[in-house]
XYZ file of C-alpha atoms in Angstrom:
507
model
C 43.450 42.752 -119.267
C 41.620 41.662 -122.413
C 43.636 41.056 -125.597
C 42.377 44.363 -126.972
C 43.783 46.245 -123.962
C 40.381 47.136 -122.504
C 40.273 47.050 -118.699
C 37.350 46.386 -116.424
C 36.601 49.394 -114.189
C 37.677 47.333 -111.179
C 41.073 46.510 -112.720
C 41.581 50.061 -113.953
C 41.000 51.598 -110.535
C 43.227 49.044 -108.789
C 46.033 49.843 -111.238
C 45.533 53.538 -110.628
C 45.685 53.174 -106.851
C 48.853 51.074 -107.091
C 50.481 53.771 -109.247
C 50.197 56.533 -106.638
C 53.719 57.239 -105.416
C 52.802 59.301 -102.352
C 50.122 59.416 -99.649
C 47.031 60.741 -101.392
C 43.617 62.109 -100.604
C 41.651 61.584 -103.802
C 38.825 63.915 -104.774
C 36.343 62.100 -107.019
C 34.522 64.455 -109.382
C 31.041 62.923 -109.469
C 28.129 64.321 -111.438
C 25.739 61.459 -110.736
C 26.129 59.980 -114.222
C 27.165 56.377 -114.716
C 30.843 57.029 -115.467
C 31.669 59.160 -112.429
C 29.423 57.132 -110.128
C 31.137 53.970 -111.335
C 34.542 55.505 -110.650
C 33.541 56.383 -107.088
C 32.162 52.893 -106.421
C 35.145 51.121 -107.981
C 37.589 53.164 -105.890
C 35.509 52.631 -102.743
C 35.338 48.861 -103.339
C 39.065 48.608 -104.075
C 40.032 50.407 -100.864
C 37.506 48.382 -98.887
C 38.956 45.108 -100.222
C 42.549 46.229 -99.613
C 42.573 49.034 -97.009
C 45.409 51.508 -97.439
C 45.989 54.064 -94.708
C 47.965 56.208 -97.168
C 44.943 56.741 -99.406
C 41.535 58.246 -98.635
C 38.553 59.393 -100.677
C 36.391 62.495 -100.792
C 34.027 63.713 -103.498
C 32.644 66.850 -105.099
C 29.758 67.608 -107.421
C 29.638 70.671 -109.644
C 26.119 71.940 -110.245
C 26.369 73.980 -113.422
C 22.863 75.367 -112.796
C 22.008 74.884 -116.474
C 19.047 72.533 -115.921
C 16.261 72.565 -113.296
C 17.066 68.955 -112.319
C 20.741 69.572 -111.573
C 20.224 70.563 -107.917
C 18.234 67.387 -107.221
C 20.928 65.284 -108.908
C 23.578 66.896 -106.714
C 21.523 66.057 -103.616
C 21.245 62.424 -104.767
C 25.021 62.245 -105.128
C 25.474 63.742 -101.667
C 23.154 61.065 -100.254
C 25.141 58.298 -101.961
C 28.376 59.654 -100.529
C 26.866 59.839 -97.028
C 25.826 56.188 -97.302
C 29.463 55.318 -98.082
C 30.849 57.659 -95.405
C 32.718 59.666 -98.052
C 33.002 63.437 -97.402
C 31.238 65.379 -100.152
C 30.666 68.989 -101.180
C 28.544 70.556 -103.911
C 29.864 73.559 -105.808
C 27.480 75.688 -107.865
C 28.499 77.599 -110.976
C 27.212 81.046 -110.083
C 26.557 84.057 -112.272
C 25.495 84.643 -115.853
C 26.301 81.937 -118.387
C 27.668 82.738 -121.845
C 25.357 82.193 -124.819
C 28.236 81.106 -127.054
C 30.887 78.539 -126.134
C 28.876 77.254 -123.184
C 30.560 73.828 -123.142
C 34.079 75.276 -122.977
C 33.041 77.826 -120.346
C 31.365 75.102 -118.265
C 34.481 72.950 -118.476
C 36.728 75.774 -117.277
C 34.337 76.679 -114.463
C 33.984 73.020 -113.470
C 37.691 72.485 -112.995
C 38.047 75.747 -111.104
C 35.297 74.704 -108.700
C 36.771 71.228 -108.322
C 40.115 72.801 -107.415
C 38.325 74.873 -104.768
C 36.680 71.724 -103.435
C 40.057 69.984 -103.291
C 41.399 72.745 -101.062
C 38.285 72.619 -98.893
C 38.504 68.841 -98.438
C 42.287 68.618 -98.245
C 42.656 66.596 -101.461
C 45.889 66.510 -103.446
C 44.632 64.851 -106.631
C 41.340 64.919 -108.561
C 39.974 61.998 -110.574
C 37.294 62.145 -113.270
C 35.236 59.418 -114.913
C 36.299 59.830 -118.555
C 36.092 56.495 -120.375
C 37.352 54.791 -123.506
C 34.079 55.818 -125.149
C 34.959 59.483 -124.484
C 38.465 58.851 -125.799
C 37.196 57.316 -129.039
C 34.816 60.205 -129.586
C 37.644 62.689 -129.077
C 39.898 60.955 -131.590
C 37.060 60.789 -134.104
C 36.238 64.493 -133.760
C 39.858 65.573 -134.006
C 40.401 63.249 -136.946
C 37.682 65.053 -138.864
C 39.542 68.335 -138.426
C 43.115 67.232 -139.121
C 45.014 64.436 -140.824
C 48.045 65.037 -138.601
C 49.078 62.735 -135.764
C 46.587 63.312 -132.983
C 46.346 62.976 -129.246
C 43.202 62.228 -127.328
C 42.138 62.893 -123.754
C 45.215 62.948 -121.530
C 45.257 60.466 -118.665
C 46.855 63.033 -116.335
C 46.535 66.846 -116.462
C 47.921 69.588 -114.236
C 45.279 72.263 -113.654
C 46.230 75.872 -112.981
C 49.761 74.814 -111.957
C 48.351 73.601 -108.644
C 46.612 70.215 -108.743
C 46.800 67.096 -110.887
C 43.693 65.579 -112.465
C 43.788 61.867 -113.360
C 41.414 59.813 -115.518
C 41.729 56.188 -114.375
C 38.988 54.774 -116.637
C 40.288 55.817 -120.063
C 40.819 52.143 -120.969
C 37.376 51.073 -119.684
C 34.053 50.949 -121.508
C 30.905 52.710 -120.327
C 28.919 49.496 -120.805
C 31.224 47.657 -118.372
C 30.889 50.459 -115.835
C 27.102 50.318 -116.018
C 27.148 46.536 -115.659
C 29.234 46.912 -112.498
C 26.768 49.434 -111.056
C 23.810 47.217 -111.901
C 25.441 44.288 -110.092
C 25.867 46.540 -107.039
C 22.262 47.771 -107.306
C 23.356 51.402 -107.695
C 21.576 53.744 -110.084
C 22.693 56.855 -111.901
C 21.237 59.920 -113.592
C 21.322 60.653 -117.321
C 21.941 64.197 -118.529
C 19.541 64.856 -121.436
C 22.221 66.933 -123.158
C 24.038 63.638 -123.802
C 21.308 62.871 -126.354
C 21.097 66.333 -127.906
C 22.383 66.105 -131.477
C 23.130 69.827 -131.624
C 26.399 68.899 -129.877
C 29.186 67.465 -132.037
C 30.155 64.892 -129.423
C 26.639 63.464 -129.338
C 26.557 63.137 -133.118
C 29.965 61.482 -133.073
C 28.890 59.085 -130.315
C 25.870 57.998 -132.277
C 27.938 57.505 -135.443
C 30.578 55.405 -133.645
C 27.973 53.155 -131.998
C 30.473 51.853 -129.454
C 33.348 51.311 -131.903
C 36.474 53.340 -132.549
C 40.215 53.494 -132.020
C 41.739 50.617 -130.026
C 43.672 50.851 -126.775
C 46.929 49.565 -128.379
C 46.633 52.226 -131.097
C 46.141 54.917 -128.460
C 49.142 53.662 -126.489
C 51.344 53.660 -129.590
C 50.303 57.203 -130.531
C 50.875 58.363 -126.957
C 54.376 56.857 -126.882
C 55.233 58.523 -130.199
C 53.921 61.873 -129.001
C 55.869 61.676 -125.737
C 59.071 60.824 -127.622
C 58.549 63.941 -129.752
C 57.913 65.979 -126.599
C 61.178 64.731 -125.064
C 63.116 65.538 -128.228
C 61.593 69.033 -128.353
C 62.509 69.537 -124.689
C 66.132 68.711 -125.550
C 65.897 71.117 -128.486
C 64.793 73.907 -126.129
C 67.650 73.084 -123.749
C 70.259 73.157 -126.494
C 69.147 75.871 -128.866
C 66.783 78.396 -127.234
C 67.651 81.307 -124.967
C 65.315 83.968 -123.631
C 66.027 87.675 -123.189
C 64.074 90.715 -122.007
C 61.326 88.651 -120.396
C 59.782 87.310 -123.617
C 62.224 87.610 -126.476
C 63.274 84.130 -127.577
C 66.177 83.280 -129.838
C 66.744 79.953 -131.597
C 70.377 79.439 -132.537
C 71.353 78.610 -136.111
C 72.102 74.990 -135.222
C 68.566 74.605 -133.865
C 67.117 75.354 -137.283
C 69.006 72.583 -139.035
C 67.803 69.503 -137.146
C 65.011 67.061 -138.072
C 62.050 69.228 -139.045
C 59.553 67.410 -136.802
C 61.388 68.555 -133.664
C 61.692 72.316 -134.356
C 58.166 72.290 -135.800
C 56.819 70.894 -132.520
C 58.974 73.204 -130.430
C 58.401 76.379 -132.446
C 54.628 75.868 -132.531
C 54.534 75.820 -128.729
C 57.228 78.414 -128.110
C 55.332 80.793 -130.399
C 52.130 80.172 -128.462
C 53.902 81.261 -125.267
C 55.442 84.349 -126.884
C 52.120 85.233 -128.526
C 49.994 84.549 -125.445
C 47.898 81.943 -127.266
C 46.279 78.976 -125.511
C 46.993 76.594 -128.399
C 50.103 75.779 -130.417
C 50.299 77.073 -133.951
C 48.286 74.917 -136.330
C 49.770 72.799 -139.099
C 49.163 75.456 -141.760
C 50.746 78.232 -139.703
C 53.818 76.284 -138.624
C 54.167 74.979 -142.181
C 54.347 78.558 -143.436
C 56.998 79.344 -140.808
C 59.097 76.340 -141.854
C 58.812 77.356 -145.517
C 60.000 80.827 -144.553
C 62.967 79.393 -142.657
C 63.831 77.008 -145.485
C 64.729 79.931 -147.750
C 67.617 80.783 -145.427
C 67.223 84.455 -146.293
C 67.073 87.020 -143.464
C 63.637 88.545 -143.126
C 60.476 88.653 -141.048
C 57.045 87.070 -141.051
C 54.145 87.057 -138.585
C 52.079 84.116 -137.376
C 50.039 83.615 -134.209
C 50.694 87.208 -133.011
C 54.450 86.516 -133.144
C 57.072 88.149 -135.343
C 59.561 85.562 -136.615
C 62.741 87.513 -137.356
C 65.363 85.410 -139.170
C 68.910 86.757 -138.926
C 72.375 85.397 -139.534
C 72.796 84.428 -135.877
C 69.440 82.683 -135.557
C 65.689 83.120 -135.376
C 64.136 85.649 -132.977
C 60.545 85.412 -131.736
C 58.788 88.413 -130.193
C 55.181 89.439 -129.636
C 53.977 91.686 -132.437
C 53.062 95.153 -131.201
C 49.485 95.141 -132.521
C 46.430 94.017 -130.581
C 47.873 94.697 -127.122
C 44.609 95.390 -125.287
C 44.688 97.195 -121.900
C 43.363 95.285 -118.879
C 41.848 96.871 -115.764
C 42.427 94.902 -112.555
C 40.447 95.822 -109.479
C 41.779 96.091 -105.960
C 42.680 92.687 -104.560
C 42.114 90.963 -107.909
C 44.315 89.224 -110.455
C 44.154 88.844 -114.194
C 46.092 87.587 -117.192
C 47.246 90.357 -119.494
C 47.665 89.525 -123.173
C 47.891 85.818 -122.358
C 51.506 86.403 -121.240
C 51.573 87.811 -117.717
C 49.610 87.222 -114.550
C 49.145 90.504 -112.710
C 48.184 90.280 -109.043
C 46.952 93.587 -107.659
C 47.308 93.411 -103.902
C 46.694 97.111 -103.489
C 43.519 98.958 -102.573
C 43.035 100.715 -105.907
C 42.331 99.678 -109.482
C 45.291 99.531 -111.839
C 45.502 99.223 -115.610
C 47.942 97.043 -117.507
C 48.860 98.065 -121.024
C 51.731 97.786 -123.468
C 54.835 99.831 -122.773
C 54.439 101.659 -126.097
C 50.757 102.582 -125.602
C 49.630 106.169 -125.180
C 47.636 106.895 -122.031
C 46.508 109.569 -119.608
C 47.131 107.619 -116.400
C 50.140 107.814 -114.107
C 52.810 105.077 -114.489
C 53.444 102.880 -111.468
C 57.132 102.056 -111.209
C 56.955 98.292 -110.697
C 60.583 97.441 -110.108
C 60.469 93.692 -110.679
C 58.849 90.896 -112.571
C 58.425 87.993 -110.216
C 59.954 84.933 -111.829
C 58.193 81.933 -110.351
C 61.234 80.076 -109.104
C 61.791 78.811 -105.594
C 64.745 80.564 -104.002
C 65.478 82.826 -106.961
C 65.710 86.611 -106.830
C 63.201 88.567 -108.848
C 64.306 90.049 -112.150
C 64.391 93.796 -112.480
C 61.572 95.297 -114.494
C 61.388 99.025 -115.035
C 58.497 99.887 -117.357
C 59.819 103.311 -118.350
C 63.331 102.067 -119.179
C 63.296 98.426 -120.137
C 66.955 98.633 -120.977
C 67.662 97.997 -117.294
C 65.987 94.559 -117.466
C 68.552 91.812 -117.059
C 68.337 88.857 -119.422
C 66.675 85.749 -118.052
C 69.785 83.951 -119.327
C 71.476 84.592 -115.998
C 69.330 81.771 -114.608
C 70.895 79.219 -116.930
C 74.048 78.806 -114.852
C 72.611 79.013 -111.379
C 72.875 76.034 -109.080
C 70.200 74.561 -106.850
C 66.821 74.610 -108.516
C 68.052 76.742 -111.395
C 69.051 75.761 -114.887
C 72.409 75.049 -116.409
C 75.147 72.534 -117.109
C 76.720 72.926 -113.659
C 73.436 72.037 -111.926
C 72.357 69.274 -114.268
C 75.629 67.681 -115.333
C 74.999 65.617 -118.442
C 71.247 66.097 -118.131
C 68.787 68.646 -119.465
C 66.849 71.123 -117.345
C 65.201 70.185 -114.053
C 67.029 66.847 -113.994
C 65.368 65.569 -117.189
C 67.613 63.441 -119.426
C 68.807 65.231 -122.543
C 67.240 62.483 -124.644
C 67.928 64.185 -127.974
C 71.652 64.256 -127.220
C 72.022 67.984 -127.623
C 74.975 69.829 -126.163
C 74.737 73.002 -124.094
C 76.059 76.210 -125.622
C 76.770 79.741 -124.453
C 73.969 82.278 -124.762
C 74.195 85.533 -126.681
C 75.218 88.598 -124.617
C 72.439 91.148 -124.270
C 74.458 93.880 -125.981
C 74.771 91.719 -129.098
C 71.023 91.375 -129.628
C 69.621 93.242 -132.664
C 68.409 96.684 -131.618
C 65.187 96.613 -133.645
C 64.315 93.188 -132.249
C 64.939 94.403 -128.720
C 62.788 97.452 -129.339
C 59.917 95.277 -130.567
C 60.094 93.018 -127.515
C 60.273 95.957 -125.133
C 57.329 97.718 -126.739
C 55.154 94.677 -126.053
C 56.103 94.423 -122.386
C 53.485 95.263 -119.722
C 53.234 98.631 -118.039
C 51.229 99.314 -114.869
C 49.276 102.549 -114.494
C 46.809 104.044 -112.034
C 44.721 107.194 -111.732
C 46.390 108.302 -108.514
C 49.101 105.910 -107.326
C 50.468 106.011 -103.784
C 54.230 105.884 -103.166
C 54.103 102.213 -102.084
C 51.596 100.992 -104.679
C 54.251 99.150 -106.687
C 55.107 96.999 -103.670
C 51.636 95.463 -103.804
C 51.725 94.451 -107.469
C 53.296 91.295 -108.847
C 53.939 90.486 -112.499
C 54.437 86.803 -113.271
C 55.158 85.307 -116.709
C 52.263 83.161 -117.907
C 52.510 80.271 -120.370
C 49.118 80.261 -122.061
C 49.394 76.742 -123.591
C 50.421 75.134 -120.300
C 49.592 77.124 -117.166
C 45.849 76.414 -117.170
C 45.934 72.840 -118.485
C 49.225 70.941 -118.794
C 48.883 67.375 -120.032
C 51.344 64.628 -119.196
C 52.256 64.580 -122.881
C 53.712 68.109 -122.613
C 55.392 67.933 -119.208
C 58.993 67.537 -120.395
C 58.731 70.297 -122.975
C 56.969 72.662 -120.561
C 59.569 71.975 -117.878
C 62.423 72.830 -120.254
C 60.548 75.918 -121.377
C 60.043 77.054 -117.776
C 63.763 76.674 -117.164
C 64.613 78.688 -120.289
C 62.384 81.508 -119.032
C 63.760 81.278 -115.505
C 60.407 80.427 -113.927
C 59.762 77.744 -111.333
C 59.340 74.217 -112.681
C 56.023 72.468 -112.963
C 55.316 69.834 -110.296
C 55.777 66.240 -111.382
C 52.759 63.952 -111.750
C 51.961 62.094 -108.501
C 52.068 58.715 -110.220
C 54.819 56.126 -110.401
C 54.860 52.876 -112.326
C 52.218 50.541 -113.690
C 53.428 47.214 -115.045
C 56.949 48.632 -115.157
C 55.963 51.649 -117.240
C 56.280 55.234 -116.105
C 52.927 57.011 -115.978
């Protein structure tokens, strides 16, 4: 390692391979550009120099079908993989492309197709060729938008709750990767969009001219962010209980600790309750903290969430406006309101809407919300009488894979250390919850309807709580908090990253 913390691509990939704590089949996401091609070659060379029967490679290329040359580039990548005897598939982004937000849509489609390729090739982890150059650009762009402590590109991300994506080259420079490829006599393709100044990243890249934040600075910021995440996870364990599916309560004691911790926790808890993909911004959470600082009972709304401050604590519930119905075709699934995944295994179309919405369809009596926990019974869910819904708090004291002091001893949820030192406390009985708060939460719950339901239609429909900030993309920086949150809601825990130690440090 150089004094500035920058790693050669060869060293970075060797460190990554040594960190894998289980037998792995690695899917390399390769576009044909220098970064991803360099990652493939560095991994191939490392395994050739030190064969490891526990590790194998495969590769996938996503053709976004946005440029005429993309199909030829995918064929070139396939030829390179054949020459290395690495299994390869090409996935094409089919269908109409959005005119606005094309980069974000392409990113989401790309990872979905890579996950499909991983299943097809039997891979259990995906790696991408993001570099230190990409990391510096990300910090620079985010720095222009906010003066708050930032995070960059995460080194490990869980996609769609099903497969981990790692970025082994985040401490390596693009110039070093290209030098390695040139020494090996291997070429690459250049996407012309990487020079198009209409994109913010391109403008930022040109302004940085190869400079930017250092690796030690990134490591320090990452360590600070993970410490805050761990403290917020302990705060969830100690002070937050969940009722009626998605009614959260923060106890009085949880509002009197160091502001940085509840600010971090509330911003993300509110995103889950409000079905938003991103935590509340600094301005929004600042307004919430100002509201709480008065100590006077009352209500305010931010991020589609009603914050209801009472003498026994703070309640968070989805506001009852903007609850848009969602039609889900036979055999399809969808996310309603950013809060519930609805899987329609029946042969007819169903509609999901808020429990308080007027309609002309026939209600389908779905008798349970499926809490995503291994070995746990499903919670009752009766759309026409949500008073029969048991509180998710019953999961807190279950043994096995459940949550609670008996299962975890002196630890927090899912075996994570209670690093903030919080103590467990009893949850509030359902009958003691404020009636108006309960009514608000119940009105925003999902209801399933159909034009002409059959008697067994409900048996083919599953409702699963969905955490919008975490269930599509969960970074390593948020794993502890998300795990504690999943336990509070009674859902199954997130899988742990498939990496162990590098130089004595947990990845």
